[in-house]
Short mmCIF file of C-alpha atoms in Angstrom, two decimals:
data_model
loop_
_atom_site.label_atom_id
_atom_site.label_comp_id
_atom_site.label_asym_id
_atom_site.label_seq_id
_atom_site.Cartn_x
_atom_site.Cartn_y
_atom_site.Cartn_z
CA MET C 597 -51.61 -29.73 11.68
CA ASN C 598 -49.46 -29.95 7.72
CA TYR C 599 -45.91 -31.92 9.38
CA PHE C 600 -44.77 -32.11 5.56
CA ALA C 601 -44.52 -27.96 5.83
CA ASN C 602 -42.96 -27.45 9.11
CA ASP C 603 -40.41 -28.97 11.07
CA LEU C 604 -39.55 -28.72 14.60
CA THR C 605 -37.70 -25.24 14.11
CA SER C 606 -41.16 -23.36 12.34
CA LEU C 607 -43.24 -25.27 14.85
CA HIS C 608 -41.30 -24.00 18.38
CA ASP C 609 -41.33 -20.27 16.68
CA LEU C 610 -45.31 -20.69 16.31
CA LEU C 611 -46.18 -22.18 19.61
CA VAL C 612 -43.22 -19.30 21.17
CA LYS C 613 -45.29 -16.36 18.94
CA LYS C 614 -48.26 -18.05 19.92
CA GLU C 615 -49.39 -18.38 17.00
CA ILE C 616 -50.16 -21.48 17.86
CA SER C 617 -51.22 -23.15 21.73
CA ALA C 618 -49.77 -26.28 22.35
CA THR C 619 -53.59 -27.32 22.87
CA ASP C 620 -54.22 -26.27 19.16
CA LEU C 621 -51.51 -28.31 18.21
CA THR C 622 -52.29 -31.56 19.62
CA LYS C 623 -55.99 -31.06 19.07
CA GLU C 624 -55.08 -30.95 14.95
CA THR C 625 -52.24 -33.95 15.48
CA LEU C 626 -55.35 -35.73 16.82
CA ALA C 627 -57.55 -35.05 13.92
CA THR C 628 -54.96 -36.07 11.54
CA ILE C 629 -54.24 -39.39 12.88
CA LYS C 630 -58.09 -40.30 12.84
CA GLU C 631 -58.33 -38.81 9.25
CA ARG C 632 -55.09 -40.78 7.97
CA GLU C 633 -55.34 -43.73 10.30
CA GLN C 634 -57.52 -45.85 8.14
CA LYS C 635 -55.07 -45.93 5.36
CA VAL C 636 -51.90 -45.98 7.21
CA ASP C 637 -52.67 -48.06 10.39
CA ALA C 638 -49.29 -46.93 12.37
CA PHE C 639 -50.96 -46.44 15.85
CA LEU C 640 -51.70 -49.08 18.33
CA SER C 641 -53.08 -46.51 20.74
CA VAL C 642 -53.85 -42.92 20.78
CA ASP C 643 -53.76 -41.22 23.95
CA GLU C 644 -56.28 -38.35 23.53
CA GLU C 645 -56.78 -37.56 27.22
CA GLY C 646 -53.67 -37.82 28.40
CA ALA C 647 -52.10 -35.93 25.28
CA LEU C 648 -54.65 -32.63 25.63
CA LYS C 649 -54.01 -32.72 29.45
CA GLN C 650 -50.24 -32.98 28.83
CA ALA C 651 -50.89 -30.13 26.35
CA ALA C 652 -52.72 -27.22 28.78
CA GLU C 653 -50.16 -28.00 31.36
CA VAL C 654 -47.67 -27.28 28.51
CA ASP C 655 -49.76 -23.80 27.94
CA GLU C 656 -50.54 -22.91 31.71
CA ALA C 657 -46.78 -23.15 31.51
CA GLY C 658 -45.87 -21.32 28.87
CA VAL C 659 -43.93 -23.01 26.45
CA ASP C 660 -40.14 -23.08 27.02
CA ALA C 661 -38.73 -20.83 24.51
CA THR C 662 -35.32 -22.21 25.01
CA ASN C 663 -36.97 -26.27 24.25
CA VAL C 664 -37.33 -27.03 20.71
CA LEU C 665 -39.66 -29.53 21.82
CA SER C 666 -41.76 -28.02 24.17
CA GLY C 667 -45.28 -28.91 23.00
CA ILE C 668 -44.69 -30.59 20.54
CA PRO C 669 -46.66 -34.44 19.98
CA LEU C 670 -44.63 -37.82 19.29
CA GLY C 671 -45.17 -41.08 18.58
CA ILE C 672 -43.14 -43.51 20.72
CA LYS C 673 -42.88 -47.15 19.95
CA ASP C 674 -44.74 -49.50 21.92
CA ASN C 675 -42.02 -51.35 23.31
CA ILE C 676 -40.96 -48.60 24.97
CA VAL C 677 -42.94 -48.41 28.48
CA THR C 678 -44.53 -45.19 29.34
CA LYS C 679 -46.15 -45.12 32.82
CA GLY C 680 -50.24 -45.34 32.74
CA LEU C 681 -50.12 -46.15 28.90
CA LYS C 682 -50.53 -49.56 27.41
CA THR C 683 -47.50 -50.68 26.48
CA THR C 684 -47.48 -54.14 24.54
CA ALA C 685 -45.03 -55.10 22.69
CA ALA C 686 -47.42 -56.07 20.35
CA SER C 687 -47.46 -59.20 21.79
CA LYS C 688 -50.52 -60.54 22.69
CA ILE C 689 -48.67 -61.87 25.95
CA LEU C 690 -48.53 -58.16 26.80
CA GLU C 691 -51.92 -57.29 25.97
CA ASN C 692 -53.41 -55.21 28.86
CA PHE C 693 -49.85 -54.27 30.77
CA ASP C 694 -50.37 -51.22 32.10
CA PRO C 695 -46.67 -49.75 32.96
CA ILE C 696 -46.27 -47.94 36.27
CA TYR C 697 -42.99 -46.66 35.21
CA ASP C 698 -41.78 -44.24 32.44
CA ALA C 699 -38.42 -45.46 30.36
CA THR C 700 -35.78 -42.89 30.91
CA VAL C 701 -36.50 -41.70 27.34
CA ILE C 702 -39.94 -40.60 27.74
CA GLU C 703 -38.72 -38.98 31.63
CA LYS C 704 -36.33 -36.98 29.36
CA LEU C 705 -39.04 -36.16 26.68
CA LYS C 706 -41.59 -35.03 29.31
CA ALA C 707 -38.57 -33.04 30.72
CA ALA C 708 -38.45 -31.38 27.62
CA LYS C 709 -42.01 -30.92 27.90
CA ALA C 710 -42.57 -33.27 24.64
CA ILE C 711 -46.24 -34.25 24.34
CA THR C 712 -46.60 -38.48 24.08
CA ILE C 713 -49.56 -38.81 21.42
CA GLY C 714 -49.48 -42.60 21.33
CA LYS C 715 -47.99 -46.05 21.19
CA THR C 716 -47.15 -47.29 17.34
CA ASN C 717 -47.38 -50.45 15.82
CA MET C 718 -44.46 -52.50 15.47
CA ASP C 719 -43.01 -56.17 14.95
CA GLU C 720 -44.14 -58.54 17.98
CA PHE C 721 -40.97 -57.80 20.52
CA ALA C 722 -39.36 -56.40 17.66
CA MET C 723 -38.88 -59.14 16.34
CA GLY C 724 -39.12 -58.87 12.55
CA GLY C 725 -38.57 -56.11 9.81
CA SER C 726 -41.88 -56.11 8.13
CA THR C 727 -44.27 -55.04 11.11
CA GLU C 728 -46.54 -58.20 9.20
CA ASN C 729 -45.03 -60.13 12.81
CA SER C 730 -47.83 -57.08 15.18
CA ALA C 731 -50.48 -59.65 16.66
CA PHE C 732 -53.11 -57.21 16.84
CA LYS C 733 -52.79 -54.54 13.11
CA LEU C 734 -50.71 -54.72 10.01
CA THR C 735 -48.93 -51.17 9.44
CA LYS C 736 -48.93 -50.32 5.49
CA ASN C 737 -46.23 -48.15 3.90
CA ALA C 738 -46.93 -44.72 3.43
CA TRP C 739 -45.82 -44.45 -0.01
CA ASP C 740 -47.70 -47.47 -1.35
CA GLN C 741 -49.76 -49.26 0.95
CA THR C 742 -49.71 -52.15 -1.07
CA LYS C 743 -46.03 -52.40 0.85
CA VAL C 744 -44.65 -53.18 4.42
CA PRO C 745 -43.39 -50.45 6.30
CA GLY C 746 -40.35 -51.63 7.13
CA GLY C 747 -39.75 -53.10 11.09
CA SER C 748 -39.72 -53.58 13.73
CA SER C 749 -40.29 -49.92 14.03
CA GLY C 750 -42.67 -49.76 10.79
CA GLY C 751 -45.63 -47.53 12.47
CA SER C 752 -42.89 -44.81 14.07
CA ALA C 753 -41.86 -44.65 10.57
CA ALA C 754 -45.04 -44.54 8.68
CA ALA C 755 -46.73 -42.35 11.89
CA VAL C 756 -43.82 -39.77 10.59
CA ALA C 757 -43.15 -40.14 6.78
CA SER C 758 -47.78 -40.08 6.32
CA GLY C 759 -47.41 -37.01 8.36
CA GLU C 760 -49.17 -37.75 11.46
CA VAL C 761 -46.53 -36.50 13.89
CA VAL C 762 -43.45 -34.67 12.93
CA ALA C 763 -41.43 -36.73 14.77
CA SER C 764 -41.14 -40.45 16.87
CA LEU C 765 -39.18 -42.66 18.82
CA GLY C 766 -38.14 -46.49 17.69
CA SER C 767 -35.75 -49.49 18.93
CA ASP C 768 -33.10 -50.82 16.68
CA THR C 769 -31.68 -54.43 17.25
CA GLY C 770 -30.28 -55.26 13.94
CA GLY C 771 -31.74 -52.45 11.66
CA SER C 772 -35.48 -51.65 13.11
CA ILE C 773 -35.25 -47.84 13.11
CA ARG C 774 -32.63 -47.63 9.56
CA GLN C 775 -34.49 -50.31 7.13
CA PRO C 776 -38.12 -48.54 8.05
CA ALA C 777 -37.37 -45.38 7.43
CA SER C 778 -35.72 -46.14 4.12
CA PHE C 779 -38.91 -48.48 2.97
CA ASN C 780 -40.36 -44.30 4.33
CA GLY C 781 -38.27 -42.03 3.05
CA ILE C 782 -37.13 -40.09 5.97
CA VAL C 783 -34.88 -39.92 8.29
CA GLY C 784 -33.88 -42.60 10.80
CA VAL C 785 -31.09 -42.91 13.16
CA LYS C 786 -29.06 -45.70 15.58
CA PRO C 787 -27.37 -44.14 17.54
CA THR C 788 -23.80 -45.48 19.29
CA TYR C 789 -24.80 -48.51 21.71
CA GLY C 790 -24.94 -46.71 25.24
CA ARG C 791 -25.69 -43.36 24.00
CA VAL C 792 -29.44 -43.80 24.99
CA SER C 793 -30.53 -45.34 27.79
CA ARG C 794 -32.19 -48.53 27.77
CA TYR C 795 -33.99 -48.87 30.50
CA GLY C 796 -37.59 -49.00 30.10
CA LEU C 797 -37.17 -50.81 26.53
CA ILE C 798 -39.08 -54.08 26.61
CA ALA C 799 -35.44 -56.32 26.11
CA PHE C 800 -35.00 -58.44 22.75
CA ALA C 801 -31.05 -58.72 22.59
CA SER C 802 -29.26 -56.88 25.34
CA SER C 803 -25.44 -56.53 23.49
CA LEU C 804 -28.22 -54.83 20.13
CA ASP C 805 -31.41 -53.24 21.65
CA GLN C 806 -30.69 -48.33 21.30
CA ILE C 807 -33.49 -46.05 21.30
CA GLY C 808 -33.47 -44.01 18.24
CA PRO C 809 -35.39 -41.22 16.80
CA PHE C 810 -37.39 -40.88 13.35
CA THR C 811 -37.79 -37.64 11.28
CA ARG C 812 -38.24 -35.79 8.24
CA SER C 813 -34.94 -34.06 8.18
CA VAL C 814 -31.75 -34.56 9.97
CA ARG C 815 -31.46 -31.48 11.94
CA ASP C 816 -34.78 -32.35 13.02
CA ASN C 817 -33.15 -35.55 14.40
CA ALA C 818 -30.25 -34.17 16.08
CA THR C 819 -32.62 -32.23 18.02
CA LEU C 820 -34.49 -35.51 19.33
CA LEU C 821 -31.48 -36.95 20.29
CA ASN C 822 -29.99 -34.51 21.95
CA ALA C 823 -33.12 -34.61 23.87
CA ILE C 824 -32.79 -38.32 25.04
CA SER C 825 -29.22 -39.27 25.02
CA GLY C 826 -27.02 -39.20 28.17
CA ALA C 827 -26.35 -41.60 31.04
CA ASP C 828 -28.29 -43.09 33.47
CA PRO C 829 -27.40 -45.03 36.90
CA ARG C 830 -30.16 -47.44 35.91
CA ASP C 831 -28.76 -48.88 32.39
CA PHE C 832 -25.15 -49.65 33.92
CA THR C 833 -24.58 -50.24 29.92
CA SER C 834 -25.39 -46.60 29.25
CA SER C 835 -22.04 -44.63 28.61
CA LYS C 836 -20.85 -41.88 30.65
CA ARG C 837 -19.46 -39.74 28.06
CA GLU C 838 -20.25 -35.86 27.58
CA VAL C 839 -23.21 -35.59 24.83
CA PRO C 840 -22.19 -33.08 22.75
CA ASP C 841 -24.88 -30.77 20.79
CA PHE C 842 -25.44 -32.64 17.57
CA THR C 843 -27.14 -29.55 15.94
CA GLN C 844 -23.79 -27.46 16.75
CA GLY C 845 -21.88 -27.44 13.65
CA ILE C 846 -24.40 -29.51 11.89
CA ASP C 847 -23.68 -27.01 8.62
CA GLY C 848 -20.60 -27.64 8.12
CA GLY C 849 -20.05 -28.96 5.16
CA VAL C 850 -17.94 -32.32 4.25
CA LYS C 851 -15.30 -30.88 2.25
CA GLY C 852 -12.05 -32.88 3.41
CA MET C 853 -14.09 -35.88 4.97
CA ARG C 854 -12.55 -39.21 3.64
CA ILE C 855 -15.79 -41.57 3.45
CA ALA C 856 -15.47 -45.15 2.46
CA VAL C 857 -17.67 -47.22 0.69
CA PRO C 858 -17.70 -50.94 1.23
CA LYS C 859 -17.40 -53.14 -1.99
CA GLU C 860 -19.79 -55.78 0.22
CA TYR C 861 -22.62 -53.19 0.50
CA LEU C 862 -23.09 -52.70 -3.36
CA GLY C 863 -22.45 -56.61 -4.24
CA GLU C 864 -24.74 -59.00 -5.60
CA GLY C 865 -27.96 -58.96 -4.62
CA VAL C 866 -28.66 -55.15 -4.20
CA ALA C 867 -31.17 -54.13 -6.62
CA ALA C 868 -29.19 -51.72 -9.99
CA ASP C 869 -31.91 -49.03 -8.80
CA ILE C 870 -30.31 -49.00 -5.40
CA LYS C 871 -26.80 -49.03 -6.60
CA LYS C 872 -27.64 -46.32 -8.59
CA ALA C 873 -28.56 -43.88 -6.08
CA VAL C 874 -25.86 -44.93 -4.46
CA LYS C 875 -22.87 -44.24 -6.78
CA ASN C 876 -24.94 -40.53 -7.44
CA ALA C 877 -25.08 -39.89 -4.04
CA ILE C 878 -21.35 -40.25 -4.04
CA THR C 879 -21.26 -38.06 -6.73
CA VAL C 880 -23.12 -35.52 -4.73
CA PHE C 881 -20.74 -36.12 -1.87
CA GLU C 882 -17.28 -35.39 -4.42
CA LYS C 883 -18.85 -32.69 -5.71
CA LEU C 884 -19.09 -31.24 -1.83
CA GLY C 885 -15.46 -31.48 -1.65
CA ALA C 886 -15.21 -35.04 0.39
CA THR C 887 -12.77 -37.86 -0.71
CA VAL C 888 -14.69 -41.11 -1.30
CA ASP C 889 -12.67 -44.62 -2.14
CA GLU C 890 -13.38 -48.04 -2.23
CA VAL C 891 -12.90 -50.39 0.79
CA SER C 892 -13.28 -53.94 2.33
CA LEU C 893 -15.71 -55.34 5.05
CA PRO C 894 -14.70 -58.84 4.58
CA HIS C 895 -16.42 -60.20 7.43
CA SER C 896 -19.64 -58.51 6.62
CA LYS C 897 -21.09 -61.18 5.11
CA TYR C 898 -21.32 -63.28 8.13
CA GLY C 899 -23.02 -60.72 9.79
CA VAL C 900 -27.00 -62.33 9.27
CA PRO C 901 -26.02 -65.46 10.48
CA VAL C 902 -23.98 -64.08 13.37
CA TYR C 903 -26.94 -61.45 14.59
CA TYR C 904 -29.20 -64.18 14.45
CA ILE C 905 -27.57 -66.69 16.58
CA ILE C 906 -26.27 -63.81 19.43
CA ALA C 907 -29.58 -62.02 19.59
CA SER C 908 -32.11 -64.70 19.21
CA SER C 909 -29.94 -66.47 22.47
CA GLU C 910 -30.43 -62.85 24.19
CA ALA C 911 -33.94 -63.33 23.28
CA SER C 912 -34.20 -66.30 24.71
CA SER C 913 -33.22 -65.55 27.71
CA ASN C 914 -34.86 -62.08 28.06
CA LEU C 915 -38.27 -63.31 27.40
CA GLN C 916 -37.98 -65.78 30.27
CA ARG C 917 -39.80 -63.38 32.53
CA PHE C 918 -43.00 -63.42 30.85
CA ASP C 919 -44.88 -66.83 32.00
CA GLY C 920 -48.30 -65.97 32.74
CA ILE C 921 -47.73 -65.63 36.11
CA ARG C 922 -46.90 -62.33 37.12
CA TYR C 923 -48.34 -59.80 34.82
CA GLY C 924 -49.65 -59.98 30.89
CA HIS C 925 -51.55 -62.86 29.38
CA ARG C 926 -52.36 -66.10 31.61
CA ALA C 927 -54.16 -69.37 29.82
CA GLN C 928 -57.59 -70.31 31.17
CA ASN C 929 -58.39 -74.10 32.09
CA VAL C 930 -54.54 -75.35 33.41
CA LYS C 931 -54.25 -77.97 35.66
CA ASN C 932 -50.76 -77.56 37.32
CA LEU C 933 -48.17 -74.62 37.24
CA GLU C 934 -46.46 -76.27 34.02
CA ASP C 935 -49.68 -75.97 32.22
CA VAL C 936 -49.43 -72.53 32.90
CA TYR C 937 -45.85 -71.92 31.37
CA VAL C 938 -46.87 -74.00 28.63
CA LYS C 939 -50.08 -72.83 27.58
CA SER C 940 -50.01 -69.27 28.56
CA ARG C 941 -46.63 -68.50 26.47
CA SER C 942 -48.12 -70.74 23.60
CA GLU C 943 -50.74 -69.31 23.36
CA GLY C 944 -49.33 -65.57 23.73
CA PHE C 945 -46.00 -65.59 21.83
CA GLY C 946 -46.24 -65.32 17.69
CA ASP C 947 -44.81 -67.38 15.30
CA GLU C 948 -41.81 -65.54 14.78
CA VAL C 949 -40.86 -64.77 18.44
CA LYS C 950 -41.23 -68.84 19.30
CA ARG C 951 -38.83 -69.50 16.21
CA ARG C 952 -36.70 -66.90 18.22
CA ILE C 953 -36.59 -68.73 21.46
CA MET C 954 -36.40 -72.09 19.58
CA LEU C 955 -32.94 -70.92 17.54
CA GLY C 956 -31.71 -68.97 20.77
CA THR C 957 -31.87 -72.09 23.04
CA PHE C 958 -30.78 -74.63 21.08
CA SER C 959 -27.87 -72.20 20.17
CA LEU C 960 -27.00 -71.94 23.77
CA SER C 961 -27.87 -75.63 24.51
CA ALA C 962 -24.03 -77.83 26.30
CA GLY C 963 -24.15 -79.74 23.13
CA THR C 964 -24.10 -76.67 20.80
CA TYR C 965 -22.51 -74.01 22.73
CA ASP C 966 -19.27 -73.88 21.17
CA ALA C 967 -20.58 -74.54 17.62
CA PHE C 968 -23.20 -71.69 17.58
CA PHE C 969 -22.63 -68.94 20.35
CA LYS C 970 -19.10 -68.97 20.97
CA LYS C 971 -18.38 -69.27 17.13
CA ALA C 972 -20.43 -66.55 16.44
CA ALA C 973 -19.40 -64.37 19.14
CA GLN C 974 -15.54 -64.99 18.01
CA VAL C 975 -17.27 -63.45 14.61
CA ARG C 976 -18.52 -60.26 15.67
CA THR C 977 -15.31 -59.81 17.48
CA LEU C 978 -13.73 -60.28 13.40
CA ILE C 979 -16.78 -57.76 11.98
CA CYS C 980 -15.89 -55.28 15.01
CA GLN C 981 -12.38 -54.82 14.33
CA ASP C 982 -13.12 -54.75 10.01
CA PHE C 983 -14.96 -51.47 11.40
CA ALA C 984 -12.23 -50.22 13.20
CA ARG C 985 -9.14 -50.80 10.45
CA VAL C 986 -11.26 -48.42 8.02
CA PHE C 987 -11.82 -45.98 10.95
CA ALA C 988 -8.71 -46.10 11.97
CA GLU C 989 -8.24 -44.22 8.05
CA TYR C 990 -11.81 -42.64 7.09
CA ASP C 991 -14.41 -40.77 8.61
CA LEU C 992 -17.64 -42.29 7.49
CA ILE C 993 -19.02 -45.36 5.30
CA LEU C 994 -21.47 -45.04 2.95
CA GLY C 995 -23.40 -47.83 1.12
CA PRO C 996 -27.06 -48.62 0.90
CA THR C 997 -29.60 -48.97 3.76
CA THR C 998 -31.59 -52.27 2.19
CA PRO C 999 -30.83 -54.03 -0.67
CA THR C 1000 -34.32 -53.44 -2.11
CA THR C 1001 -36.98 -50.86 -1.96
CA ALA C 1002 -40.10 -51.83 0.13
CA PHE C 1003 -41.62 -55.02 -0.63
CA GLY C 1004 -44.95 -56.47 -1.23
CA ILE C 1005 -47.36 -57.01 1.89
CA GLY C 1006 -47.43 -61.15 2.66
CA GLU C 1007 -44.67 -61.51 -0.05
CA ASP C 1008 -41.70 -62.24 2.57
CA ILE C 1009 -43.56 -63.12 5.57
CA LYS C 1010 -43.52 -67.10 4.77
CA ASP C 1011 -40.03 -67.17 3.67
CA PRO C 1012 -38.05 -66.12 7.22
CA VAL C 1013 -33.99 -66.49 5.69
CA THR C 1014 -35.53 -63.87 2.97
CA MET C 1015 -36.69 -61.98 5.39
CA TYR C 1016 -33.60 -62.01 7.40
CA MET C 1017 -31.60 -61.10 4.28
CA ASN C 1018 -33.24 -58.05 4.07
CA ASP C 1019 -31.14 -56.82 7.13
CA ILE C 1020 -27.60 -58.07 5.88
CA LEU C 1021 -26.60 -53.89 5.58
CA THR C 1022 -27.94 -53.01 8.43
CA ILE C 1023 -26.74 -55.39 10.91
CA PRO C 1024 -23.17 -54.91 11.51
CA VAL C 1025 -23.44 -51.77 12.54
CA ASN C 1026 -25.14 -52.96 15.99
CA LEU C 1027 -23.03 -55.74 16.08
CA ALA C 1028 -20.30 -53.55 16.16
CA GLY C 1029 -22.28 -51.03 18.43
CA LEU C 1030 -21.92 -48.07 16.12
CA PRO C 1031 -24.31 -45.13 14.84
CA GLY C 1032 -25.24 -45.41 11.72
CA MET C 1033 -28.34 -42.91 9.60
CA SER C 1034 -30.32 -43.73 6.50
CA LEU C 1035 -31.72 -40.81 4.95
CA PRO C 1036 -34.15 -40.54 1.31
CA ALA C 1037 -31.47 -40.88 -1.42
CA GLY C 1038 -33.38 -41.58 -4.63
CA TYR C 1039 -36.64 -43.48 -5.53
CA SER C 1040 -37.43 -46.21 -7.32
CA LYS C 1041 -41.49 -46.49 -9.24
CA GLY C 1042 -42.79 -44.70 -7.05
CA LEU C 1043 -40.88 -45.67 -3.47
CA PRO C 1044 -38.11 -44.66 -1.53
CA ILE C 1045 -34.22 -45.42 -1.91
CA GLY C 1046 -32.55 -45.11 1.59
CA LEU C 1047 -28.75 -44.27 2.01
CA GLN C 1048 -26.72 -45.16 5.28
CA LEU C 1049 -24.03 -43.46 6.82
CA ILE C 1050 -22.06 -45.00 9.47
CA ALA C 1051 -19.60 -43.15 12.04
CA ASN C 1052 -17.51 -44.39 14.31
CA GLN C 1053 -18.20 -45.06 17.72
CA PHE C 1054 -19.80 -41.70 19.78
CA ASP C 1055 -19.42 -39.42 16.22
CA GLU C 1056 -22.95 -38.93 15.60
CA LYS C 1057 -21.78 -35.46 14.79
CA THR C 1058 -19.78 -36.46 12.00
CA MET C 1059 -22.76 -38.39 10.59
CA TYR C 1060 -25.19 -35.66 10.97
CA ARG C 1061 -22.71 -33.25 9.23
CA ALA C 1062 -22.59 -35.13 6.09
CA GLY C 1063 -26.20 -36.30 6.35
CA TYR C 1064 -26.87 -32.58 6.45
CA ALA C 1065 -24.74 -31.79 3.86
CA PHE C 1066 -26.18 -34.41 1.08
CA GLU C 1067 -29.93 -32.92 2.24
CA GLN C 1068 -28.95 -29.46 1.57
CA GLU C 1069 -27.76 -30.61 -1.85
CA THR C 1070 -30.41 -33.06 -2.56
CA GLU C 1071 -34.59 -32.40 -3.01
CA PHE C 1072 -34.94 -36.03 -1.71
CA HIS C 1073 -36.51 -35.10 1.30
CA LYS C 1074 -39.05 -32.28 0.11
CA GLN C 1075 -41.18 -35.70 -1.92
CA ALA C 1076 -44.48 -36.23 -0.07
CA PRO C 1077 -46.21 -39.45 0.06
CA THR C 1078 -49.89 -40.63 -1.01
CA ILE C 1079 -50.82 -40.68 2.60
CA GLY C 1080 -51.44 -36.71 3.23
CA GLY C 1081 -48.77 -35.77 0.02
CA GLN C 1082 -49.27 -35.63 -2.94
CA ASN C 1083 -46.16 -37.99 -4.30
#
């Protein structure tokens, strides 16, 4: 199945007209994954038997002509729990965890008759920006297999970019959807905090985590977000606000739209080719009738330290439950209860997870709480206020998704600070609970460059409208990578 030539709408039309069946589509998808996995390693597990069973049920009941996702195989990040399908969060401590329930987003996809084809690789517990922190395998960039796919949702991004699946789900805590979308030349959206239920998402940082879609096109992305959004009584942080149809009015254009470009997003540390691509994008938006002005987000420079204190503090709390007692990895040859805790966690967690647990525990300690966690929470408020001031006058914020294109495998993994700074442009969006999108905006030395669009809370429709207008005016989304395509 050539997912470079087909989108959700065209596949849906083929299914409705019975030119292909859901079983045919699933078999072809499984064959494509088998062929391309040798190069990309995007999946931790492929549920061949389960996927074919789901497809047969769709065929028997008939493809739902009113539902674009009916019969479509999708990849799911391995920190989203799936009943009867192993969910590991790419960690040894959950190596054999078989969930007894589905995450809310999986329930919604099943209700839409979408097919879960398998679970994608990621940084352990979503902690990382390159998918090099997985306990099980190393995923490669679809465009250059010597480069990282980004993280933590690198497997979900690489699976879509390499044409293994037409769409997938990831999660974004500090840029973990937008950064790998940028590195792989596809569309990735982190919705407004609360837009999508987090029930069944293995928690990293509860005030920041959000599930979102990866696709090859903006319209496909809006379609998938439609399916997974909405209030959930099992997640008290999910919003009761009515969910609009994100595809409605997507072709409305940007004429009269006011777009802000923060000067801090094009400052020191952002590569020259990235700046050039963003400036070219600004020209496109102006040509389409938008007004683009430079603004300032003065506190965004503190985003990285604020994020790593808050996220690590929440992680140290959330990961207490993984103790080797109830489920997950349990150490052998232990002498007492304390031995079970210490050895199970020492053996089960990787270095990056341990690093963040230690940082978070330190930040929450009695002697350091005021100096670190409390101060970080105060600066987070200032970052939110910066965004609020800009959105009082502008419809969108525009800038690069990442300061560079994809870096080499092994290049930054030994230097945590350098790795953390790769998220400097995406982190503020999570701290403020805003929606953000990355979409292809150019190429440098054969590697994709991502453009980031940021909207006000619950204004994904404006973000999709602008993204769609840019996509229709450019050819970047039509490029295919080395895996499965012709680059």
